[in-house]
PDB file of C-alpha atoms in Angstrom:
ATOM      1  CA  MET A  94       8.737  33.151  16.265  1.00 41.00           C
ATOM      2  CA  THR A  95       9.962  32.903  19.899  1.00 47.00           C
ATOM      3  CA  GLY A  96       9.402  29.456  21.183  1.00 48.00           C
ATOM      4  CA  TYR A  97       8.449  27.792  17.859  1.00 51.00           C
ATOM      5  CA  LYS A  98       9.254  24.246  17.944  1.00 64.00           C
ATOM      6  CA  GLY A  99       8.414  23.440  14.320  1.00 78.00           C
ATOM      7  CA  LEU A 100       7.925  19.830  13.379  1.00 90.00           C
ATOM      8  CA  SER A 101      10.218  18.128  15.893  1.00 96.00           C
ATOM      9  CA  LEU A 102       8.599  15.341  17.838  1.00 98.00           C
ATOM     10  CA  LYS A 103      11.586  15.106  20.153  1.00 97.00           C
ATOM     11  CA  GLY A 104      10.628  14.061  23.762  1.00 96.00           C
ATOM     12  CA  LYS A 105       7.057  13.031  22.652  1.00 98.00           C
ATOM     13  CA  ALA A 106       5.692   9.562  23.145  1.00 98.00           C
ATOM     14  CA  ALA A 107       3.301   8.301  20.528  1.00 98.00           C
ATOM     15  CA  LEU A 108       0.893   5.278  20.419  1.00 98.00           C
ATOM     16  CA  VAL A 109       0.083   3.863  16.903  1.00 98.00           C
ATOM     17  CA  PHE A 110      -2.823   1.493  16.815  1.00 98.00           C
ATOM     18  CA  GLY A 111      -2.625  -0.457  13.385  1.00 97.00           C
ATOM     19  CA  GLY A 112       1.024   0.656  13.251  1.00 98.00           C
ATOM     20  CA  THR A 113       2.910  -2.570  11.940  1.00 97.00           C
ATOM     21  CA  SER A 114       1.728  -2.486   8.210  1.00 95.00           C
ATOM     22  CA  GLY A 115       0.576  -0.071   5.407  1.00 95.00           C
ATOM     23  CA  LEU A 116      -0.153   3.479   6.236  1.00 97.00           C
ATOM     24  CA  GLY A 117      -0.050   2.841   9.851  1.00 97.00           C
ATOM     25  CA  LYS A 118       3.602   1.496   9.853  1.00 98.00           C
ATOM     26  CA  SER A 119       4.753   4.466   7.621  1.00 98.00           C
ATOM     27  CA  ILE A 120       3.182   6.978  10.125  1.00 98.00           C
ATOM     28  CA  ALA A 121       4.738   5.192  13.168  1.00 98.00           C
ATOM     29  CA  MET A 122       8.263   5.189  11.384  1.00 98.00           C
ATOM     30  CA  GLY A 123       7.537   8.913  10.331  1.00 98.00           C
ATOM     31  CA  LEU A 124       6.938   9.846  13.865  1.00 98.00           C
ATOM     32  CA  ALA A 125       9.975   7.997  15.124  1.00 98.00           C
ATOM     33  CA  GLU A 126      12.142   9.821  12.568  1.00 98.00           C
ATOM     34  CA  ALA A 127      10.713  13.260  13.710  1.00 98.00           C
ATOM     35  CA  GLY A 128      12.128  12.282  17.238  1.00 97.00           C
ATOM     36  CA  ALA A 129       9.182  10.583  19.119  1.00 98.00           C
ATOM     37  CA  ASP A 130       9.216   7.398  20.965  1.00 98.00           C
ATOM     38  CA  VAL A 131       6.740   5.226  19.415  1.00 98.00           C
ATOM     39  CA  ALA A 132       4.661   2.074  20.712  1.00 98.00           C
ATOM     40  CA  PRO A 133       3.322   0.335  17.220  1.00 98.00           C
ATOM     41  CA  VAL A 134       0.343  -1.835  18.106  1.00 98.00           C
ATOM     42  CA  SER A 135      -1.444  -4.478  16.125  1.00 97.00           C
ATOM     43  CA  ARG A 136      -2.944  -7.960  16.729  1.00 97.00           C
ATOM     44  CA  ARG A 137       0.192  -9.911  15.308  1.00 96.00           C
ATOM     45  CA  ALA A 138       3.272  -9.969  17.729  1.00 98.00           C
ATOM     46  CA  ASP A 139       5.694 -10.926  15.093  1.00 98.00           C
ATOM     47  CA  GLU A 140       4.893  -7.783  13.189  1.00 98.00           C
ATOM     48  CA  VAL A 141       4.849  -5.660  16.517  1.00 98.00           C
ATOM     49  CA  HIS A 142       8.274  -7.058  17.183  1.00 98.00           C
ATOM     50  CA  LYS A 143       9.699  -6.341  13.776  1.00 98.00           C
ATOM     51  CA  THR A 144       8.330  -2.641  13.681  1.00 98.00           C
ATOM     52  CA  ALA A 145       9.527  -2.055  17.214  1.00 98.00           C
ATOM     53  CA  GLU A 146      13.073  -3.068  16.155  1.00 98.00           C
ATOM     54  CA  GLU A 147      12.950  -0.755  13.378  1.00 98.00           C
ATOM     55  CA  ILE A 148      12.026   2.112  15.565  1.00 98.00           C
ATOM     56  CA  ARG A 149      14.837   1.215  17.955  1.00 98.00           C
ATOM     57  CA  ALA A 150      17.237   1.303  15.047  1.00 98.00           C
ATOM     58  CA  LEU A 151      16.514   4.940  14.845  1.00 98.00           C
ATOM     59  CA  GLY A 152      17.639   5.376  18.419  1.00 98.00           C
ATOM     60  CA  ARG A 153      14.120   5.714  19.709  1.00 98.00           C
ATOM     61  CA  HIS A 154      12.412   3.978  22.600  1.00 98.00           C
ATOM     62  CA  SER A 155       9.494   1.507  21.706  1.00 98.00           C
ATOM     63  CA  LEU A 156       7.791  -1.413  23.353  1.00 96.00           C
ATOM     64  CA  GLU A 157       5.909  -4.624  22.036  1.00 98.00           C
ATOM     65  CA  VAL A 158       2.146  -4.789  22.875  1.00 97.00           C
ATOM     66  CA  THR A 159      -0.450  -6.469  20.930  1.00 98.00           C
ATOM     67  CA  ALA A 160      -4.220  -5.513  20.812  1.00 98.00           C
ATOM     68  CA  ASP A 161      -7.478  -5.962  19.130  1.00 97.00           C
ATOM     69  CA  VAL A 162      -9.040  -2.449  19.137  1.00 98.00           C
ATOM     70  CA  THR A 163     -12.364  -4.003  19.467  1.00 97.00           C
ATOM     71  CA  ARG A 164     -11.700  -4.957  22.963  1.00 98.00           C
ATOM     72  CA  ARG A 165     -11.669  -2.232  25.726  1.00 98.00           C
ATOM     73  CA  GLU A 166      -9.408  -4.685  27.679  1.00 98.00           C
ATOM     74  CA  ASP A 167      -6.705  -4.822  25.118  1.00 98.00           C
ATOM     75  CA  ILE A 168      -6.493  -1.118  24.891  1.00 98.00           C
ATOM     76  CA  GLN A 169      -6.276  -0.731  28.507  1.00 98.00           C
ATOM     77  CA  ARG A 170      -3.411  -3.195  28.738  1.00 98.00           C
ATOM     78  CA  VAL A 171      -1.727  -1.085  25.907  1.00 98.00           C
ATOM     79  CA  ILE A 172      -2.112   2.251  27.637  1.00 98.00           C
ATOM     80  CA  ASP A 173      -0.872   0.812  30.877  1.00 98.00           C
ATOM     81  CA  ALA A 174       2.239  -0.737  29.269  1.00 98.00           C
ATOM     82  CA  THR A 175       2.806   2.638  27.341  1.00 98.00           C
ATOM     83  CA  LEU A 176       2.644   4.678  30.459  1.00 98.00           C
ATOM     84  CA  LYS A 177       5.089   2.351  32.270  1.00 98.00           C
ATOM     85  CA  GLU A 178       7.567   2.214  29.622  1.00 97.00           C
ATOM     86  CA  LEU A 179       7.327   5.698  28.046  1.00 97.00           C
ATOM     87  CA  GLY A 180       5.894   7.750  30.981  1.00 97.00           C
ATOM     88  CA  ARG A 181       3.099   9.451  29.039  1.00 98.00           C
ATOM     89  CA  ILE A 182       0.981   9.509  25.969  1.00 98.00           C
ATOM     90  CA  ASP A 183       1.426  12.590  23.929  1.00 98.00           C
ATOM     91  CA  ILE A 184       0.433  11.275  20.271  1.00 98.00           C
ATOM     92  CA  LEU A 185      -2.217   8.929  19.448  1.00 98.00           C
ATOM     93  CA  VAL A 186      -2.733   7.594  15.843  1.00 98.00           C
ATOM     94  CA  ASN A 187      -5.849   5.235  15.010  1.00 98.00           C
ATOM     95  CA  SER A 188      -4.799   3.501  11.688  1.00 98.00           C
ATOM     96  CA  ALA A 189      -6.229  -0.030  12.444  1.00 97.00           C
ATOM     97  CA  GLY A 190      -8.778  -0.843   9.758  1.00 95.00           C
ATOM     98  CA  ILE A 191     -10.291  -3.503   7.422  1.00 94.00           C
ATOM     99  CA  ASN A 192     -11.953  -3.338   3.998  1.00 91.00           C
ATOM    100  CA  GLN A 193     -14.141  -5.818   2.199  1.00 89.00           C
ATOM    101  CA  ARG A 194     -15.493  -5.682  -1.203  1.00 89.00           C
ATOM    102  CA  VAL A 195     -18.908  -6.894  -1.298  1.00 94.00           C
ATOM    103  CA  PRO A 196     -21.970  -5.826  -3.389  1.00 95.00           C
ATOM    104  CA  SER A 197     -24.407  -3.997  -0.781  1.00 96.00           C
ATOM    105  CA  LEU A 198     -27.358  -6.309  -1.372  1.00 98.00           C
ATOM    106  CA  GLU A 199     -25.116  -9.107  -0.554  1.00 97.00           C
ATOM    107  CA  LEU A 200     -23.375  -7.646   2.569  1.00 97.00           C
ATOM    108  CA  SER A 201     -23.948  -9.663   5.583  1.00 97.00           C
ATOM    109  CA  ASP A 202     -24.577  -8.466   9.178  1.00 98.00           C
ATOM    110  CA  GLU A 203     -21.260 -10.320  10.070  1.00 97.00           C
ATOM    111  CA  VAL A 204     -19.044  -8.320   7.484  1.00 97.00           C
ATOM    112  CA  TRP A 205     -21.034  -5.003   8.286  1.00 98.00           C
ATOM    113  CA  ASN A 206     -20.348  -5.379  12.029  1.00 98.00           C
ATOM    114  CA  LEU A 207     -16.755  -6.437  11.567  1.00 98.00           C
ATOM    115  CA  VAL A 208     -15.960  -3.459   9.404  1.00 98.00           C
ATOM    116  CA  MET A 209     -17.827  -0.956  11.960  1.00 98.00           C
ATOM    117  CA  ASP A 210     -16.312  -2.648  15.036  1.00 98.00           C
ATOM    118  CA  ILE A 211     -12.557  -2.265  13.789  1.00 98.00           C
ATOM    119  CA  ASN A 212     -12.865   1.041  11.704  1.00 98.00           C
ATOM    120  CA  LEU A 213     -15.371   3.023  13.824  1.00 98.00           C
ATOM    121  CA  LYS A 214     -15.783   1.409  17.180  1.00 98.00           C
ATOM    122  CA  GLY A 215     -12.011   0.706  17.567  1.00 98.00           C
ATOM    123  CA  THR A 216     -11.338   4.310  16.745  1.00 98.00           C
ATOM    124  CA  TRP A 217     -13.819   5.434  19.233  1.00 98.00           C
ATOM    125  CA  ASN A 218     -12.519   3.127  22.058  1.00 98.00           C
ATOM    126  CA  ALA A 219      -9.074   4.323  21.684  1.00 98.00           C
ATOM    127  CA  CYS A 220      -9.901   8.092  21.341  1.00 98.00           C
ATOM    128  CA  GLN A 221     -11.989   7.937  24.546  1.00 98.00           C
ATOM    129  CA  MET A 222      -9.608   5.703  26.742  1.00 98.00           C
ATOM    130  CA  VAL A 223      -6.402   7.494  25.651  1.00 98.00           C
ATOM    131  CA  GLY A 224      -8.231  10.647  25.654  1.00 98.00           C
ATOM    132  CA  ARG A 225      -8.713  10.210  29.462  1.00 98.00           C
ATOM    133  CA  VAL A 226      -4.868  10.075  29.909  1.00 98.00           C
ATOM    134  CA  MET A 227      -4.444  13.159  27.737  1.00 98.00           C
ATOM    135  CA  LYS A 228      -6.898  15.166  29.785  1.00 98.00           C
ATOM    136  CA  GLU A 229      -4.832  14.452  32.896  1.00 98.00           C
ATOM    137  CA  GLN A 230      -1.823  15.425  31.154  1.00 97.00           C
ATOM    138  CA  HIS A 231      -3.707  18.626  29.830  1.00 98.00           C
ATOM    139  CA  TYR A 232      -1.869  17.819  26.473  1.00 98.00           C
ATOM    140  CA  GLY A 233      -2.582  15.497  23.560  1.00 98.00           C
ATOM    141  CA  ARG A 234      -2.455  15.007  19.548  1.00 98.00           C
ATOM    142  CA  ILE A 235      -4.955  12.530  18.154  1.00 99.00           C
ATOM    143  CA  VAL A 236      -4.651  11.715  14.482  1.00 99.00           C
ATOM    144  CA  ASN A 237      -7.244   9.403  13.016  1.00 98.00           C
ATOM    145  CA  ILE A 238      -7.124   7.791   9.711  1.00 98.00           C
ATOM    146  CA  ALA A 239     -10.405   8.507   7.652  1.00 98.00           C
ATOM    147  CA  SER A 240     -10.356   8.135   3.867  1.00 97.00           C
ATOM    148  CA  ILE A 241     -11.720  10.014   0.847  1.00 96.00           C
ATOM    149  CA  ALA A 242     -14.617   7.486   0.805  1.00 95.00           C
ATOM    150  CA  ALA A 243     -15.702   9.750   3.858  1.00 96.00           C
ATOM    151  CA  PHE A 244     -16.758  12.302   1.263  1.00 96.00           C
ATOM    152  CA  LEU A 245     -17.679  10.207  -1.784  1.00 92.00           C
ATOM    153  CA  SER A 246     -19.536   6.791  -2.579  1.00 91.00           C
ATOM    154  CA  ALA A 247     -17.284   3.879  -3.105  1.00 88.00           C
ATOM    155  CA  HIS A 248     -18.154   0.976  -5.247  1.00 87.00           C
ATOM    156  CA  GLU A 249     -19.212  -2.155  -3.521  1.00 91.00           C
ATOM    157  CA  VAL A 250     -17.574  -1.069  -0.054  1.00 93.00           C
ATOM    158  CA  ALA A 251     -20.388   0.554   1.552  1.00 96.00           C
ATOM    159  CA  ALA A 252     -19.622  -0.428   5.139  1.00 97.00           C
ATOM    160  CA  TYR A 253     -16.055   0.600   4.713  1.00 96.00           C
ATOM    161  CA  ALA A 254     -17.205   4.056   3.500  1.00 97.00           C
ATOM    162  CA  VAL A 255     -19.837   4.564   6.012  1.00 98.00           C
ATOM    163  CA  SER A 256     -17.494   3.622   8.681  1.00 98.00           C
ATOM    164  CA  LYS A 257     -14.806   6.185   7.574  1.00 98.00           C
ATOM    165  CA  GLY A 258     -17.399   8.850   7.294  1.00 98.00           C
ATOM    166  CA  GLY A 259     -18.292   8.165  11.040  1.00 98.00           C
ATOM    167  CA  VAL A 260     -14.369   8.546  11.795  1.00 98.00           C
ATOM    168  CA  ALA A 261     -14.502  11.883  10.120  1.00 98.00           C
ATOM    169  CA  GLN A 262     -17.709  13.159  11.970  1.00 98.00           C
ATOM    170  CA  LEU A 263     -16.047  11.711  15.163  1.00 98.00           C
ATOM    171  CA  THR A 264     -12.998  13.652  14.634  1.00 98.00           C
ATOM    172  CA  ARG A 265     -15.008  16.743  14.274  1.00 98.00           C
ATOM    173  CA  CYS A 266     -17.176  16.299  17.360  1.00 98.00           C
ATOM    174  CA  LEU A 267     -14.026  15.445  19.594  1.00 98.00           C
ATOM    175  CA  GLY A 268     -11.789  18.034  18.062  1.00 98.00           C
ATOM    176  CA  ALA A 269     -14.208  20.690  18.920  1.00 98.00           C
ATOM    177  CA  GLU A 270     -14.925  19.318  22.377  1.00 98.00           C
ATOM    178  CA  TRP A 271     -11.530  18.304  23.736  1.00 98.00           C
ATOM    179  CA  VAL A 272      -9.605  21.772  23.101  1.00 98.00           C
ATOM    180  CA  LYS A 273     -10.650  22.752  26.574  1.00 98.00           C
ATOM    181  CA  TYR A 274      -8.283  20.023  27.750  1.00 98.00           C
ATOM    182  CA  ASN A 275      -5.515  21.111  25.159  1.00 98.00           C
ATOM    183  CA  ILE A 276      -6.159  18.054  23.005  1.00 98.00           C
ATOM    184  CA  THR A 277      -6.435  18.446  19.248  1.00 98.00           C
ATOM    185  CA  VAL A 278      -8.219  15.792  17.325  1.00 98.00           C
ATOM    186  CA  ASN A 279      -7.790  15.682  13.571  1.00 98.00           C
ATOM    187  CA  ALA A 280      -7.662  13.042  10.732  1.00 98.00           C
ATOM    188  CA  ILE A 281      -5.994  12.316   7.544  1.00 98.00           C
ATOM    189  CA  ALA A 282      -8.140  11.177   4.536  1.00 98.00           C
ATOM    190  CA  PRO A 283      -5.917   9.221   2.347  1.00 97.00           C
ATOM    191  CA  GLY A 284      -6.542   8.823  -1.329  1.00 95.00           C
ATOM    192  CA  VAL A 285      -5.608   5.490  -2.957  1.00 92.00           C
ATOM    193  CA  PHE A 286      -2.358   3.967  -1.797  1.00 92.00           C
ATOM    194  CA  GLU A 287      -1.057   0.506  -2.502  1.00 84.00           C
ATOM    195  CA  THR A 288      -1.113  -1.016   0.953  1.00 80.00           C
ATOM    196  CA  PRO A 289      -1.889  -4.692   1.949  1.00 73.00           C
ATOM    197  CA  LEU A 290      -5.467  -3.496   2.606  1.00 66.00           C
ATOM    198  CA  SER A 291      -6.134  -2.111  -0.620  1.00 75.00           C
ATOM    199  CA  THR A 292      -3.906  -3.848  -3.368  1.00 76.00           C
ATOM    200  CA  LYS A 293      -6.350  -6.657  -4.187  1.00 74.00           C
ATOM    201  CA  ILE A 294      -9.360  -4.129  -4.707  1.00 71.00           C
ATOM    202  CA  ILE A 295      -7.687  -1.431  -6.474  1.00 78.00           C
ATOM    203  CA  ASN A 296      -5.938  -3.602  -9.061  1.00 77.00           C
ATOM    204  CA  GLU A 297      -9.261  -5.415 -10.152  1.00 77.00           C
ATOM    205  CA  PRO A 298      -9.789  -4.985 -13.879  1.00 75.00           C
ATOM    206  CA  GLY A 299     -10.979  -1.608 -14.755  1.00 82.00           C
ATOM    207  CA  ARG A 300     -10.901  -0.219 -11.283  1.00 82.00           C
ATOM    208  CA  LYS A 301      -7.413   0.666 -11.443  1.00 85.00           C
ATOM    209  CA  ALA A 302      -7.750   2.840 -14.637  1.00 86.00           C
ATOM    210  CA  SER A 303     -10.954   4.449 -13.464  1.00 87.00           C
ATOM    211  CA  ILE A 304      -9.132   5.578 -10.129  1.00 88.00           C
ATOM    212  CA  LEU A 305      -6.101   6.992 -11.812  1.00 89.00           C
ATOM    213  CA  SER A 306      -8.451   8.682 -14.426  1.00 89.00           C
ATOM    214  CA  HIS A 307      -9.825  10.723 -11.705  1.00 90.00           C
ATOM    215  CA  THR A 308      -6.766  11.601  -9.882  1.00 93.00           C
ATOM    216  CA  PRO A 309      -4.808  14.470 -11.281  1.00 94.00           C
ATOM    217  CA  MET A 310      -1.296  13.307 -10.407  1.00 95.00           C
ATOM    218  CA  LYS A 311      -2.292   9.918 -12.531  1.00 92.00           C
ATOM    219  CA  ARG A 312      -0.691   7.726  -9.678  1.00 92.00           C
ATOM    220  CA  PHE A 313      -1.242   6.145  -6.529  1.00 92.00           C
ATOM    221  CA  GLY A 314       0.222   7.365  -3.156  1.00 94.00           C
ATOM    222  CA  GLN A 315       3.452   6.071  -1.816  1.00 93.00           C
ATOM    223  CA  LEU A 316       3.743   5.202   1.746  1.00 95.00           C
ATOM    224  CA  GLU A 317       6.370   7.796   2.314  1.00 96.00           C
ATOM    225  CA  GLU A 318       3.855  10.327   1.408  1.00 97.00           C
ATOM    226  CA  ILE A 319       1.335  10.005   4.412  1.00 97.00           C
ATOM    227  CA  LYS A 320       4.184  10.855   6.829  1.00 98.00           C
ATOM    228  CA  GLY A 321       4.333  14.658   6.265  1.00 97.00           C
ATOM    229  CA  ALA A 322       0.681  15.058   7.162  1.00 98.00           C
ATOM    230  CA  ALA A 323       0.753  12.729  10.260  1.00 98.00           C
ATOM    231  CA  ILE A 324       4.016  14.651  11.803  1.00 98.00           C
ATOM    232  CA  PHE A 325       2.336  17.957  11.315  1.00 98.00           C
ATOM    233  CA  LEU A 326      -0.790  17.058  13.029  1.00 98.00           C
ATOM    234  CA  ALA A 327       1.041  15.338  15.914  1.00 98.00           C
ATOM    235  CA  SER A 328       3.392  18.485  16.314  1.00 97.00           C
ATOM    236  CA  ASP A 329       3.093  21.668  18.108  1.00 95.00           C
ATOM    237  CA  SER A 330       3.058  23.301  14.603  1.00 96.00           C
ATOM    238  CA  ALA A 331      -0.669  22.138  14.525  1.00 97.00           C
ATOM    239  CA  SER A 332      -1.503  23.761  17.749  1.00 96.00           C
ATOM    240  CA  PHE A 333      -4.280  25.837  16.058  1.00 97.00           C
ATOM    241  CA  VAL A 334      -5.753  22.921  13.977  1.00 98.00           C
ATOM    242  CA  THR A 335      -8.632  20.690  15.394  1.00 98.00           C
ATOM    243  CA  GLY A 336     -11.391  19.022  13.990  1.00 98.00           C
ATOM    244  CA  ALA A 337      -9.920  19.218  10.706  1.00 98.00           C
ATOM    245  CA  ILE A 338      -9.842  16.220   7.926  1.00 98.00           C
ATOM    246  CA  ILE A 339      -6.817  16.777   5.519  1.00 98.00           C
ATOM    247  CA  PRO A 340      -6.853  14.983   2.287  1.00 97.00           C
ATOM    248  CA  VAL A 341      -3.528  13.245   1.090  1.00 98.00           C
ATOM    249  CA  ASP A 342      -5.000  12.083  -2.353  1.00 96.00           C
ATOM    250  CA  GLY A 343      -3.292  13.328  -5.231  1.00 96.00           C
ATOM    251  CA  GLY A 344      -6.039  15.906  -5.893  1.00 96.00           C
ATOM    252  CA  PHE A 345      -8.711  13.223  -6.105  1.00 94.00           C
ATOM    253  CA  LEU A 346     -11.249  15.256  -4.166  1.00 95.00           C
ATOM    254  CA  ALA A 347     -10.558  18.263  -5.891  1.00 94.00           C
ATOM    255  CA  PHE A 348     -11.078  16.760  -9.398  1.00 91.00           C
ATOM    256  CA  GLY A 349     -14.227  17.930 -11.036  1.00 74.00           C
ATOM    257  CA  ILE A 350     -14.489  17.804 -14.965  1.00 61.00           C
ATOM    258  CA  GLY A 351     -11.163  16.697 -16.286  1.00 60.00           C
ATOM    259  CA  GLU A 352      -8.793  18.012 -18.805  1.00 59.00           C
ATOM    260  CA  GLY A 353     -10.044  18.276 -22.510  1.00 50.00           C
ATOM    261  CA  VAL A 354     -13.715  18.522 -21.201  1.00 48.00           C
ATOM    262  CA  LEU A 355     -15.346  21.905 -22.214  1.00 47.00           C
ATOM    263  CA  ILE A 356     -18.344  23.308 -20.697  1.00 46.00           C
TER     264      ILE A 356
END
C-alpha cells in the first residue's frame, strides 16, 4: 500500500500519564521501542527519573516532569515542558489510576471522590487540555485506559468500575467528536494483570481462582502483552479507528458458559 507507515512511531512525541509503573510504564516503554520520544509522567520524581533513563537508553528523547492529574495547573506545566523539549505532542496515553476495595455500603465519600478524581476527572483533564494542542496541530492519537470493569460488575470495587465505565463512555464521545480535528480517541480495556495496583486485590483468597476460572487463557496478563494494542492505537495503522474500546483480557469478556457445561 503506497504511503503505508505500519506500526512505526519514529518521529512521534508521546506523553504518558501514569507512565512510571504497571501498565502505564509498559506502554511508555513500548511506544519508545516503536520509535517514539516519550515523556513518562507520575507524581513521584524518583520513578519519573528512572523511567526516563530507561527510555533514553533506547536512544529516544525523554524529559522528567511530575504531575497530579487532578490538578490542571500540573497538567499545563507538563504540556508546556513537553512542547518545549519535544516540539509537539502526537500521542497521549492516560494510564494514571487508583483502585480501592471497599464494600459498597461502607464506601466513604472521600474514597469515592478520590477514585473518580484520578481515574475519570484526571483522564478528562488530560484529554481536553492535550486535545487543544492536538487540534492546533491537526493531528493526535489519544489512548485511554479503561477496564473490563467498564462492562461488568466488579465485586466491592464499585467506584473503580463506575470510573472506568465513565472513561469508556468519554472515549466514545470524544472519539466521535474530535475526528474533525484529525484526532482519534480510543481505549484499551485490560483484563486482569498483576500490577502494583491490582496485586493485593487479585490475590485475595478465592478471588484468584474465580478470575482464572472465567479466563479462557487460564492466566493473568503479562505487562509486555499490553504494548501491542497501545502501539497500534497510537500509530497511523489505526487511522480509521476511533471511539473503540479494545479488550486485552485473555478472553474474559468473551467467556460465557464454560467448557464442560451442556445447555
